[in-house]
Amino acid sequence: MKKLFALIAVFGMLMMGASAFAQEPDEATPATEDTTMVQQDEMAAATTTEESVPVDKEEKGGLSVLHTNLKTKFIEGGAGFMGAVLMTLIFGLALAFERVIYLSLATTNTEKLLLSVENALDEGGIEAAKEVCRNERGPVASIFYQGLDRADEGIDVVEKSVISYGSVQMGLLEKNLSWISLFIAVAPMLGFMGTVIGMIQAFDKIQEQGDVSPTVVAGGIKVALITTVTGLIVAIILQFFYNYLISKVDSIVNKMEDASISLVDLLVKHNLKK
């Protein structure tokens, strides 16, 4: 099930990345149109255009311009480095979404589960309590089941079992977070590398021309810095998801530890021998 969620997330992010820079149908005005005729047409229709243009068309035009600008910057930054930075964003978001889904499913109402286990212990004993944990999802229920499964061996064994299996569950909760952290670090590095290579290319052009042209220098620097900006934006986006996931894991781990102590106290309450 977890692999299915991850596959869906990766496929969705790849489709989003592909469609974000897909080529749109030709909507632009032909470049050969006479400038004078355009000005005359605009002046003749000035009074009617302001009232007749719908709001949705204006919004669509704004989105189209934004989309065109993004594609232009992507091409100017260089398909190689910009594509690499984009791939870090796609795979980073795919892993982040997979973790969000997994941690959401791993969240358990520990108070309700403890009450159900206590009622099961009162009514049917250890086996009834194990059945309750078996039918509940989440790491807390799994830890409870491992502790109850060794209840006949004494409280000391239960405590060791709960601690050991808690570490296993904590590792599962933190799975793939290291990859997200890697993408956060790699994205700016790729951007900086593109910037350095872009600067080298700009100086190569200056050397070829034998003159320091402001146009060549400004154009080269602009193109070089696009990759850096893109890498920093990608890192910032992934950093927000990473911090959210870390806080979510810490919250679940705290609940696991508190619930484990409550389970041991519950078994002691039911006169389990050491």
PDB file of C-alpha atoms in Angstrom:
ATOM      1  CA  MET A   1       0.000   0.000   0.000  1.00  0.00           C
ATOM      2  CA  LYS A   2       2.806   2.415   0.861  1.00  0.00           C
ATOM      3  CA  LYS A   3       4.575   1.626  -2.430  1.00  0.00           C
ATOM      4  CA  LEU A   4       1.331   2.326  -4.287  1.00  0.00           C
ATOM      5  CA  PHE A   5       1.034   5.743  -2.654  1.00  0.00           C
ATOM      6  CA  ALA A   6       4.654   6.503  -3.532  1.00  0.00           C
ATOM      7  CA  LEU A   7       4.154   5.391  -7.154  1.00  0.00           C
ATOM      8  CA  ILE A   8       1.035   7.544  -7.513  1.00  0.00           C
ATOM      9  CA  ALA A   9       2.813  10.547  -6.020  1.00  0.00           C
ATOM     10  CA  VAL A  10       5.852  10.178  -8.319  1.00  0.00           C
ATOM     11  CA  PHE A  11       3.670   9.709 -11.409  1.00  0.00           C
ATOM     12  CA  GLY A  12       1.558  12.735 -10.522  1.00  0.00           C
ATOM     13  CA  MET A  13       4.570  14.976  -9.963  1.00  0.00           C
ATOM     14  CA  LEU A  14       6.162  13.839 -13.244  1.00  0.00           C
ATOM     15  CA  MET A  15       2.956  14.667 -15.119  1.00  0.00           C
ATOM     16  CA  MET A  16       2.808  18.081 -13.448  1.00  0.00           C
ATOM     17  CA  GLY A  17       6.411  18.804 -14.347  1.00  0.00           C
ATOM     18  CA  ALA A  18       5.876  17.737 -17.951  1.00  0.00           C
ATOM     19  CA  SER A  19       2.722  19.795 -18.394  1.00  0.00           C
ATOM     20  CA  ALA A  20       4.199  22.879 -16.713  1.00  0.00           C
ATOM     21  CA  PHE A  21       6.553  23.444 -19.630  1.00  0.00           C
ATOM     22  CA  ALA A  22       4.469  21.899 -22.386  1.00  0.00           C
ATOM     23  CA  GLN A  23       4.198  23.880 -25.595  1.00  0.00           C
ATOM     24  CA  GLU A  24       0.962  25.836 -25.856  1.00  0.00           C
ATOM     25  CA  PRO A  25      -0.983  26.421 -29.075  1.00  0.00           C
ATOM     26  CA  ASP A  26      -0.026  29.509 -30.980  1.00  0.00           C
ATOM     27  CA  GLU A  27      -1.849  32.338 -29.270  1.00  0.00           C
ATOM     28  CA  ALA A  28       0.599  35.182 -29.839  1.00  0.00           C
ATOM     29  CA  THR A  29       0.002  37.900 -32.430  1.00  0.00           C
ATOM     30  CA  PRO A  30       2.126  37.409 -35.589  1.00  0.00           C
ATOM     31  CA  ALA A  31       5.359  39.350 -35.435  1.00  0.00           C
ATOM     32  CA  THR A  32       4.937  40.673 -38.995  1.00  0.00           C
ATOM     33  CA  GLU A  33       1.797  42.624 -38.217  1.00  0.00           C
ATOM     34  CA  ASP A  34       2.139  46.270 -39.135  1.00  0.00           C
ATOM     35  CA  THR A  35       2.718  48.421 -36.028  1.00  0.00           C
ATOM     36  CA  THR A  36       0.861  51.412 -37.414  1.00  0.00           C
ATOM     37  CA  MET A  37      -2.266  49.408 -38.175  1.00  0.00           C
ATOM     38  CA  VAL A  38      -2.207  47.930 -34.665  1.00  0.00           C
ATOM     39  CA  GLN A  39      -2.033  51.378 -33.087  1.00  0.00           C
ATOM     40  CA  GLN A  40      -4.926  52.615 -35.230  1.00  0.00           C
ATOM     41  CA  ASP A  41      -7.057  49.607 -34.354  1.00  0.00           C
ATOM     42  CA  GLU A  42      -6.306  50.058 -30.658  1.00  0.00           C
ATOM     43  CA  MET A  43      -7.235  53.735 -30.758  1.00  0.00           C
ATOM     44  CA  ALA A  44     -10.458  53.032 -32.660  1.00  0.00           C
ATOM     45  CA  ALA A  45     -11.581  50.329 -30.247  1.00  0.00           C
ATOM     46  CA  ALA A  46     -10.306  51.981 -27.049  1.00  0.00           C
ATOM     47  CA  THR A  47     -13.742  52.942 -25.741  1.00  0.00           C
ATOM     48  CA  THR A  48     -15.368  49.579 -26.414  1.00  0.00           C
ATOM     49  CA  THR A  49     -12.536  47.303 -25.291  1.00  0.00           C
ATOM     50  CA  GLU A  50     -12.521  48.433 -21.659  1.00  0.00           C
ATOM     51  CA  GLU A  51     -16.188  47.543 -21.257  1.00  0.00           C
ATOM     52  CA  SER A  52     -16.413  44.429 -23.425  1.00  0.00           C
ATOM     53  CA  VAL A  53     -13.430  42.360 -22.223  1.00  0.00           C
ATOM     54  CA  PRO A  54     -14.660  39.758 -19.667  1.00  0.00           C
ATOM     55  CA  VAL A  55     -12.789  39.309 -16.418  1.00  0.00           C
ATOM     56  CA  ASP A  56     -12.111  35.641 -17.076  1.00  0.00           C
ATOM     57  CA  LYS A  57     -10.348  36.435 -20.351  1.00  0.00           C
ATOM     58  CA  GLU A  58      -8.149  38.952 -18.589  1.00  0.00           C
ATOM     59  CA  GLU A  59      -7.256  36.384 -15.953  1.00  0.00           C
ATOM     60  CA  LYS A  60      -6.602  33.788 -18.614  1.00  0.00           C
ATOM     61  CA  GLY A  61      -4.340  36.214 -20.412  1.00  0.00           C
ATOM     62  CA  GLY A  62      -2.418  36.897 -17.203  1.00  0.00           C
ATOM     63  CA  LEU A  63      -1.904  33.177 -16.591  1.00  0.00           C
ATOM     64  CA  SER A  64      -0.833  32.728 -20.203  1.00  0.00           C
ATOM     65  CA  VAL A  65       1.756  35.500 -19.860  1.00  0.00           C
ATOM     66  CA  LEU A  66       3.039  33.973 -16.617  1.00  0.00           C
ATOM     67  CA  HIS A  67       3.267  30.552 -18.234  1.00  0.00           C
ATOM     68  CA  THR A  68       5.128  32.022 -21.214  1.00  0.00           C
ATOM     69  CA  ASN A  69       7.550  33.880 -18.946  1.00  0.00           C
ATOM     70  CA  LEU A  70       8.289  30.740 -16.963  1.00  0.00           C
ATOM     71  CA  LYS A  71       9.021  28.804 -20.135  1.00  0.00           C
ATOM     72  CA  THR A  72      11.225  31.623 -21.399  1.00  0.00           C
ATOM     73  CA  LYS A  73      13.241  31.712 -18.169  1.00  0.00           C
ATOM     74  CA  PHE A  74      13.519  27.918 -18.227  1.00  0.00           C
ATOM     75  CA  ILE A  75      15.006  28.014 -21.730  1.00  0.00           C
ATOM     76  CA  GLU A  76      17.285  30.954 -20.920  1.00  0.00           C
ATOM     77  CA  GLY A  77      18.662  29.194 -17.861  1.00  0.00           C
ATOM     78  CA  GLY A  78      19.708  26.214 -19.928  1.00  0.00           C
ATOM     79  CA  ALA A  79      17.708  23.028 -20.368  1.00  0.00           C
ATOM     80  CA  GLY A  80      20.380  20.872 -18.756  1.00  0.00           C
ATOM     81  CA  PHE A  81      20.732  22.535 -15.366  1.00  0.00           C
ATOM     82  CA  MET A  82      17.159  23.833 -15.210  1.00  0.00           C
ATOM     83  CA  GLY A  83      15.877  20.342 -16.000  1.00  0.00           C
ATOM     84  CA  ALA A  84      18.041  18.866 -13.254  1.00  0.00           C
ATOM     85  CA  VAL A  85      16.745  21.405 -10.724  1.00  0.00           C
ATOM     86  CA  LEU A  86      13.180  20.718 -11.845  1.00  0.00           C
ATOM     87  CA  MET A  87      13.684  16.980 -11.369  1.00  0.00           C
ATOM     88  CA  THR A  88      14.857  17.557  -7.785  1.00  0.00           C
ATOM     89  CA  LEU A  89      11.627  19.460  -7.163  1.00  0.00           C
ATOM     90  CA  ILE A  90       9.475  16.736  -8.727  1.00  0.00           C
ATOM     91  CA  PHE A  91      11.068  13.832  -6.872  1.00  0.00           C
ATOM     92  CA  GLY A  92      11.316  15.811  -3.632  1.00  0.00           C
ATOM     93  CA  LEU A  93       7.620  16.697  -3.722  1.00  0.00           C
ATOM     94  CA  ALA A  94       6.707  13.117  -4.652  1.00  0.00           C
ATOM     95  CA  LEU A  95       8.529  11.779  -1.588  1.00  0.00           C
ATOM     96  CA  ALA A  96       7.066  14.553   0.568  1.00  0.00           C
ATOM     97  CA  PHE A  97       3.502  13.757  -0.516  1.00  0.00           C
ATOM     98  CA  GLU A  98       4.099  10.046   0.091  1.00  0.00           C
ATOM     99  CA  ARG A  99       5.323  10.825   3.621  1.00  0.00           C
ATOM    100  CA  VAL A 100       2.378  13.129   4.286  1.00  0.00           C
ATOM    101  CA  ILE A 101      -0.044  10.356   3.332  1.00  0.00           C
ATOM    102  CA  TYR A 102       1.846   7.734   5.348  1.00  0.00           C
ATOM    103  CA  LEU A 103       2.084   9.882   8.478  1.00  0.00           C
ATOM    104  CA  SER A 104      -1.573  10.843   8.214  1.00  0.00           C
ATOM    105  CA  LEU A 105      -2.511   7.160   8.155  1.00  0.00           C
ATOM    106  CA  ALA A 106      -0.090   6.483  11.035  1.00  0.00           C
ATOM    107  CA  THR A 107      -1.780   9.029  13.300  1.00  0.00           C
ATOM    108  CA  THR A 108      -3.858   7.277  15.957  1.00  0.00           C
ATOM    109  CA  ASN A 109      -6.177   8.396  18.724  1.00  0.00           C
ATOM    110  CA  THR A 110      -4.111   6.912  21.545  1.00  0.00           C
ATOM    111  CA  GLU A 111      -6.655   7.763  24.260  1.00  0.00           C
ATOM    112  CA  LYS A 112      -9.392   5.858  22.437  1.00  0.00           C
ATOM    113  CA  LEU A 113      -7.063   2.920  21.756  1.00  0.00           C
ATOM    114  CA  LEU A 114      -5.988   2.716  25.402  1.00  0.00           C
ATOM    115  CA  LEU A 115      -9.611   2.719  26.512  1.00  0.00           C
ATOM    116  CA  SER A 116     -10.436  -0.064  24.046  1.00  0.00           C
ATOM    117  CA  VAL A 117      -7.465  -2.135  25.218  1.00  0.00           C
ATOM    118  CA  GLU A 118      -8.414  -1.639  28.855  1.00  0.00           C
ATOM    119  CA  ASN A 119     -12.007  -2.710  28.214  1.00  0.00           C
ATOM    120  CA  ALA A 120     -10.766  -5.731  26.275  1.00  0.00           C
ATOM    121  CA  LEU A 121      -8.452  -6.704  29.151  1.00  0.00           C
ATOM    122  CA  ASP A 122     -11.335  -6.466  31.593  1.00  0.00           C
ATOM    123  CA  GLU A 123     -13.684  -8.513  29.444  1.00  0.00           C
ATOM    124  CA  GLY A 124     -11.530 -11.032  27.562  1.00  0.00           C
ATOM    125  CA  GLY A 125      -7.978 -10.788  28.837  1.00  0.00           C
ATOM    126  CA  ILE A 126      -4.771 -10.539  26.843  1.00  0.00           C
ATOM    127  CA  GLU A 127      -6.104 -12.261  23.719  1.00  0.00           C
ATOM    128  CA  ALA A 128      -9.033  -9.861  23.442  1.00  0.00           C
ATOM    129  CA  ALA A 129      -6.680  -6.894  23.839  1.00  0.00           C
ATOM    130  CA  LYS A 130      -4.382  -8.285  21.139  1.00  0.00           C
ATOM    131  CA  GLU A 131      -7.354  -8.607  18.809  1.00  0.00           C
ATOM    132  CA  VAL A 132      -8.189  -4.940  19.341  1.00  0.00           C
ATOM    133  CA  CYS A 133      -4.630  -3.924  18.452  1.00  0.00           C
ATOM    134  CA  ARG A 134      -4.594  -6.233  15.457  1.00  0.00           C
ATOM    135  CA  ASN A 135      -7.649  -4.490  14.009  1.00  0.00           C
ATOM    136  CA  GLU A 136      -6.213  -0.988  14.535  1.00  0.00           C
ATOM    137  CA  ARG A 137      -3.722   0.629  12.148  1.00  0.00           C
ATOM    138  CA  GLY A 138      -0.755   2.752  13.124  1.00  0.00           C
ATOM    139  CA  PRO A 139       2.551   2.320  14.967  1.00  0.00           C
ATOM    140  CA  VAL A 140       0.994   2.693  18.433  1.00  0.00           C
ATOM    141  CA  ALA A 141      -1.268  -0.293  17.862  1.00  0.00           C
ATOM    142  CA  SER A 142       1.677  -2.317  16.560  1.00  0.00           C
ATOM    143  CA  ILE A 143       3.724  -1.497  19.675  1.00  0.00           C
ATOM    144  CA  PHE A 144       0.788  -2.435  21.896  1.00  0.00           C
ATOM    145  CA  TYR A 145       0.443  -5.763  20.113  1.00  0.00           C
ATOM    146  CA  GLN A 146       4.132  -6.588  20.574  1.00  0.00           C
ATOM    147  CA  GLY A 147       3.940  -5.737  24.263  1.00  0.00           C
ATOM    148  CA  LEU A 148       0.745  -7.735  24.836  1.00  0.00           C
ATOM    149  CA  ASP A 149       2.170 -10.685  22.890  1.00  0.00           C
ATOM    150  CA  ARG A 150       4.928 -10.988  25.532  1.00  0.00           C
ATOM    151  CA  ALA A 151       2.768 -10.188  28.514  1.00  0.00           C
ATOM    152  CA  ASP A 152       3.105 -13.732  29.893  1.00  0.00           C
ATOM    153  CA  GLU A 153       6.883 -13.239  30.196  1.00  0.00           C
ATOM    154  CA  GLY A 154       6.636 -10.417  32.727  1.00  0.00           C
ATOM    155  CA  ILE A 155       6.707  -6.630  32.868  1.00  0.00           C
ATOM    156  CA  ASP A 156      10.457  -6.406  32.270  1.00  0.00           C
ATOM    157  CA  VAL A 157      10.194  -8.272  28.969  1.00  0.00           C
ATOM    158  CA  VAL A 158       7.177  -6.172  27.960  1.00  0.00           C
ATOM    159  CA  GLU A 159       9.120  -2.961  28.572  1.00  0.00           C
ATOM    160  CA  LYS A 160      12.106  -4.152  26.526  1.00  0.00           C
ATOM    161  CA  SER A 161       9.828  -5.317  23.729  1.00  0.00           C
ATOM    162  CA  VAL A 162       7.969  -2.003  23.617  1.00  0.00           C
ATOM    163  CA  ILE A 163      11.219   0.005  23.531  1.00  0.00           C
ATOM    164  CA  SER A 164      12.790  -2.167  20.816  1.00  0.00           C
ATOM    165  CA  TYR A 165       9.753  -2.204  18.571  1.00  0.00           C
ATOM    166  CA  GLY A 166       9.266   1.525  19.142  1.00  0.00           C
ATOM    167  CA  SER A 167      12.673   2.113  17.589  1.00  0.00           C
ATOM    168  CA  VAL A 168      11.651   0.042  14.582  1.00  0.00           C
ATOM    169  CA  GLN A 169       8.465   2.054  14.132  1.00  0.00           C
ATOM    170  CA  MET A 170      10.377   5.312  14.497  1.00  0.00           C
ATOM    171  CA  GLY A 171      12.675   4.234  11.663  1.00  0.00           C
ATOM    172  CA  LEU A 172       9.656   3.554   9.457  1.00  0.00           C
ATOM    173  CA  LEU A 173       8.233   6.992  10.241  1.00  0.00           C
ATOM    174  CA  GLU A 174      11.505   8.686   9.251  1.00  0.00           C
ATOM    175  CA  LYS A 175      11.879   6.715   6.029  1.00  0.00           C
ATOM    176  CA  ASN A 176      12.754   8.812   2.915  1.00  0.00           C
ATOM    177  CA  LEU A 177      13.238  11.996   4.959  1.00  0.00           C
ATOM    178  CA  SER A 178      16.968  11.770   4.302  1.00  0.00           C
ATOM    179  CA  TRP A 179      16.278  11.831   0.541  1.00  0.00           C
ATOM    180  CA  ILE A 180      14.174  14.982   0.892  1.00  0.00           C
ATOM    181  CA  SER A 181      17.008  16.553   2.871  1.00  0.00           C
ATOM    182  CA  LEU A 182      19.401  15.550   0.079  1.00  0.00           C
ATOM    183  CA  PHE A 183      17.236  17.239  -2.570  1.00  0.00           C
ATOM    184  CA  ILE A 184      17.120  20.395  -0.426  1.00  0.00           C
ATOM    185  CA  ALA A 185      20.913  20.498  -0.428  1.00  0.00           C
ATOM    186  CA  VAL A 186      21.400  19.472  -4.076  1.00  0.00           C
ATOM    187  CA  ALA A 187      18.980  21.954  -5.684  1.00  0.00           C
ATOM    188  CA  PRO A 188      20.961  25.116  -4.754  1.00  0.00           C
ATOM    189  CA  MET A 189      24.213  23.350  -5.629  1.00  0.00           C
ATOM    190  CA  LEU A 190      22.932  22.611  -9.125  1.00  0.00           C
ATOM    191  CA  GLY A 191      21.826  26.239  -9.397  1.00  0.00           C
ATOM    192  CA  PHE A 192      25.235  27.519  -8.334  1.00  0.00           C
ATOM    193  CA  MET A 193      26.941  25.181 -10.782  1.00  0.00           C
ATOM    194  CA  GLY A 194      24.773  26.489 -13.595  1.00  0.00           C
ATOM    195  CA  THR A 195      25.632  30.027 -12.546  1.00  0.00           C
ATOM    196  CA  VAL A 196      29.371  29.351 -12.613  1.00  0.00           C
ATOM    197  CA  ILE A 197      29.173  27.691 -16.016  1.00  0.00           C
ATOM    198  CA  GLY A 198      27.035  30.552 -17.309  1.00  0.00           C
ATOM    199  CA  MET A 199      29.604  33.085 -16.120  1.00  0.00           C
ATOM    200  CA  ILE A 200      32.370  31.134 -17.851  1.00  0.00           C
ATOM    201  CA  GLN A 201      30.376  31.191 -21.082  1.00  0.00           C
ATOM    202  CA  ALA A 202      29.817  34.947 -20.726  1.00  0.00           C
ATOM    203  CA  PHE A 203      33.565  35.539 -20.337  1.00  0.00           C
ATOM    204  CA  ASP A 204      34.201  33.304 -23.336  1.00  0.00           C
ATOM    205  CA  LYS A 205      31.970  35.570 -25.426  1.00  0.00           C
ATOM    206  CA  ILE A 206      33.806  38.644 -24.142  1.00  0.00           C
ATOM    207  CA  GLN A 207      37.097  37.025 -25.092  1.00  0.00           C
ATOM    208  CA  GLU A 208      35.832  36.178 -28.576  1.00  0.00           C
ATOM    209  CA  GLN A 209      34.612  39.719 -29.212  1.00  0.00           C
ATOM    210  CA  GLY A 210      37.677  41.309 -27.714  1.00  0.00           C
ATOM    211  CA  ASP A 211      35.552  43.974 -26.070  1.00  0.00           C
ATOM    212  CA  VAL A 212      33.593  44.217 -22.817  1.00  0.00           C
ATOM    213  CA  SER A 213      30.116  44.825 -24.162  1.00  0.00           C
ATOM    214  CA  PRO A 214      27.484  45.679 -21.522  1.00  0.00           C
ATOM    215  CA  THR A 215      24.918  43.688 -23.489  1.00  0.00           C
ATOM    216  CA  VAL A 216      27.031  40.540 -23.485  1.00  0.00           C
ATOM    217  CA  VAL A 217      27.972  40.863 -19.812  1.00  0.00           C
ATOM    218  CA  ALA A 218      24.440  41.667 -18.615  1.00  0.00           C
ATOM    219  CA  GLY A 219      22.880  38.918 -20.714  1.00  0.00           C
ATOM    220  CA  GLY A 220      25.385  36.316 -19.556  1.00  0.00           C
ATOM    221  CA  ILE A 221      25.014  37.238 -15.893  1.00  0.00           C
ATOM    222  CA  LYS A 222      21.197  37.236 -16.117  1.00  0.00           C
ATOM    223  CA  VAL A 223      21.100  33.793 -17.692  1.00  0.00           C
ATOM    224  CA  ALA A 224      23.623  32.494 -15.153  1.00  0.00           C
ATOM    225  CA  LEU A 225      21.675  33.747 -12.147  1.00  0.00           C
ATOM    226  CA  ILE A 226      18.389  32.201 -13.301  1.00  0.00           C
ATOM    227  CA  THR A 227      19.614  28.732 -12.309  1.00  0.00           C
ATOM    228  CA  THR A 228      20.614  29.967  -8.858  1.00  0.00           C
ATOM    229  CA  VAL A 229      17.235  31.571  -8.236  1.00  0.00           C
ATOM    230  CA  THR A 230      15.438  28.425  -9.394  1.00  0.00           C
ATOM    231  CA  GLY A 231      17.567  26.198  -7.160  1.00  0.00           C
ATOM    232  CA  LEU A 232      16.909  28.406  -4.128  1.00  0.00           C
ATOM    233  CA  ILE A 233      13.153  28.433  -4.800  1.00  0.00           C
ATOM    234  CA  VAL A 234      13.121  24.626  -5.041  1.00  0.00           C
ATOM    235  CA  ALA A 235      15.093  24.317  -1.796  1.00  0.00           C
ATOM    236  CA  ILE A 236      12.721  26.689   0.016  1.00  0.00           C
ATOM    237  CA  ILE A 237       9.641  24.754  -1.125  1.00  0.00           C
ATOM    238  CA  LEU A 238      11.091  21.400  -0.075  1.00  0.00           C
ATOM    239  CA  GLN A 239      12.319  22.860   3.223  1.00  0.00           C
ATOM    240  CA  PHE A 240       8.757  23.760   4.232  1.00  0.00           C
ATOM    241  CA  PHE A 241       7.599  20.195   3.545  1.00  0.00           C
ATOM    242  CA  TYR A 242      10.630  18.748   5.370  1.00  0.00           C
ATOM    243  CA  ASN A 243      10.020  20.800   8.514  1.00  0.00           C
ATOM    244  CA  TYR A 244       6.341  19.847   8.503  1.00  0.00           C
ATOM    245  CA  LEU A 245       7.208  16.155   8.204  1.00  0.00           C
ATOM    246  CA  ILE A 246       9.792  16.383  10.991  1.00  0.00           C
ATOM    247  CA  SER A 247       7.254  18.008  13.315  1.00  0.00           C
ATOM    248  CA  LYS A 248       4.682  15.352  12.389  1.00  0.00           C
ATOM    249  CA  VAL A 249       7.132  12.538  13.137  1.00  0.00           C
ATOM    250  CA  ASP A 250       8.060  14.113  16.491  1.00  0.00           C
ATOM    251  CA  SER A 251       4.382  14.381  17.420  1.00  0.00           C
ATOM    252  CA  ILE A 252       3.722  10.718  16.590  1.00  0.00           C
ATOM    253  CA  VAL A 253       6.859   9.583  18.445  1.00  0.00           C
ATOM    254  CA  ASN A 254       5.830  11.512  21.560  1.00  0.00           C
ATOM    255  CA  LYS A 255       2.417   9.870  21.466  1.00  0.00           C
ATOM    256  CA  MET A 256       4.076   6.476  21.016  1.00  0.00           C
ATOM    257  CA  GLU A 257       6.280   6.950  24.081  1.00  0.00           C
ATOM    258  CA  ASP A 258       3.433   8.229  26.229  1.00  0.00           C
ATOM    259  CA  ALA A 259       1.135   5.415  25.108  1.00  0.00           C
ATOM    260  CA  SER A 260       3.834   2.800  25.787  1.00  0.00           C
ATOM    261  CA  ILE A 261       4.181   3.988  29.385  1.00  0.00           C
ATOM    262  CA  SER A 262       0.406   3.899  29.748  1.00  0.00           C
ATOM    263  CA  LEU A 263       0.329   0.320  28.419  1.00  0.00           C
ATOM    264  CA  VAL A 264       2.888  -0.840  30.989  1.00  0.00           C
ATOM    265  CA  ASP A 265       0.928   0.870  33.762  1.00  0.00           C
ATOM    266  CA  LEU A 266      -2.240  -0.764  32.471  1.00  0.00           C
ATOM    267  CA  LEU A 267      -0.687  -4.235  32.590  1.00  0.00           C
ATOM    268  CA  VAL A 268       0.618  -3.586  36.096  1.00  0.00           C
ATOM    269  CA  LYS A 269      -2.869  -2.513  37.072  1.00  0.00           C
ATOM    270  CA  HIS A 270      -4.156  -5.885  35.886  1.00  0.00           C
ATOM    271  CA  ASN A 271      -1.742  -7.676  38.221  1.00  0.00           C
ATOM    272  CA  LEU A 272       0.807  -8.841  35.637  1.00  0.00           C
ATOM    273  CA  LYS A 273       3.725 -10.392  37.505  1.00  0.00           C
ATOM    274  CA  LYS A 274       7.332  -9.293  37.040  1.00  0.00           C
TER     275      LYS A 274
END
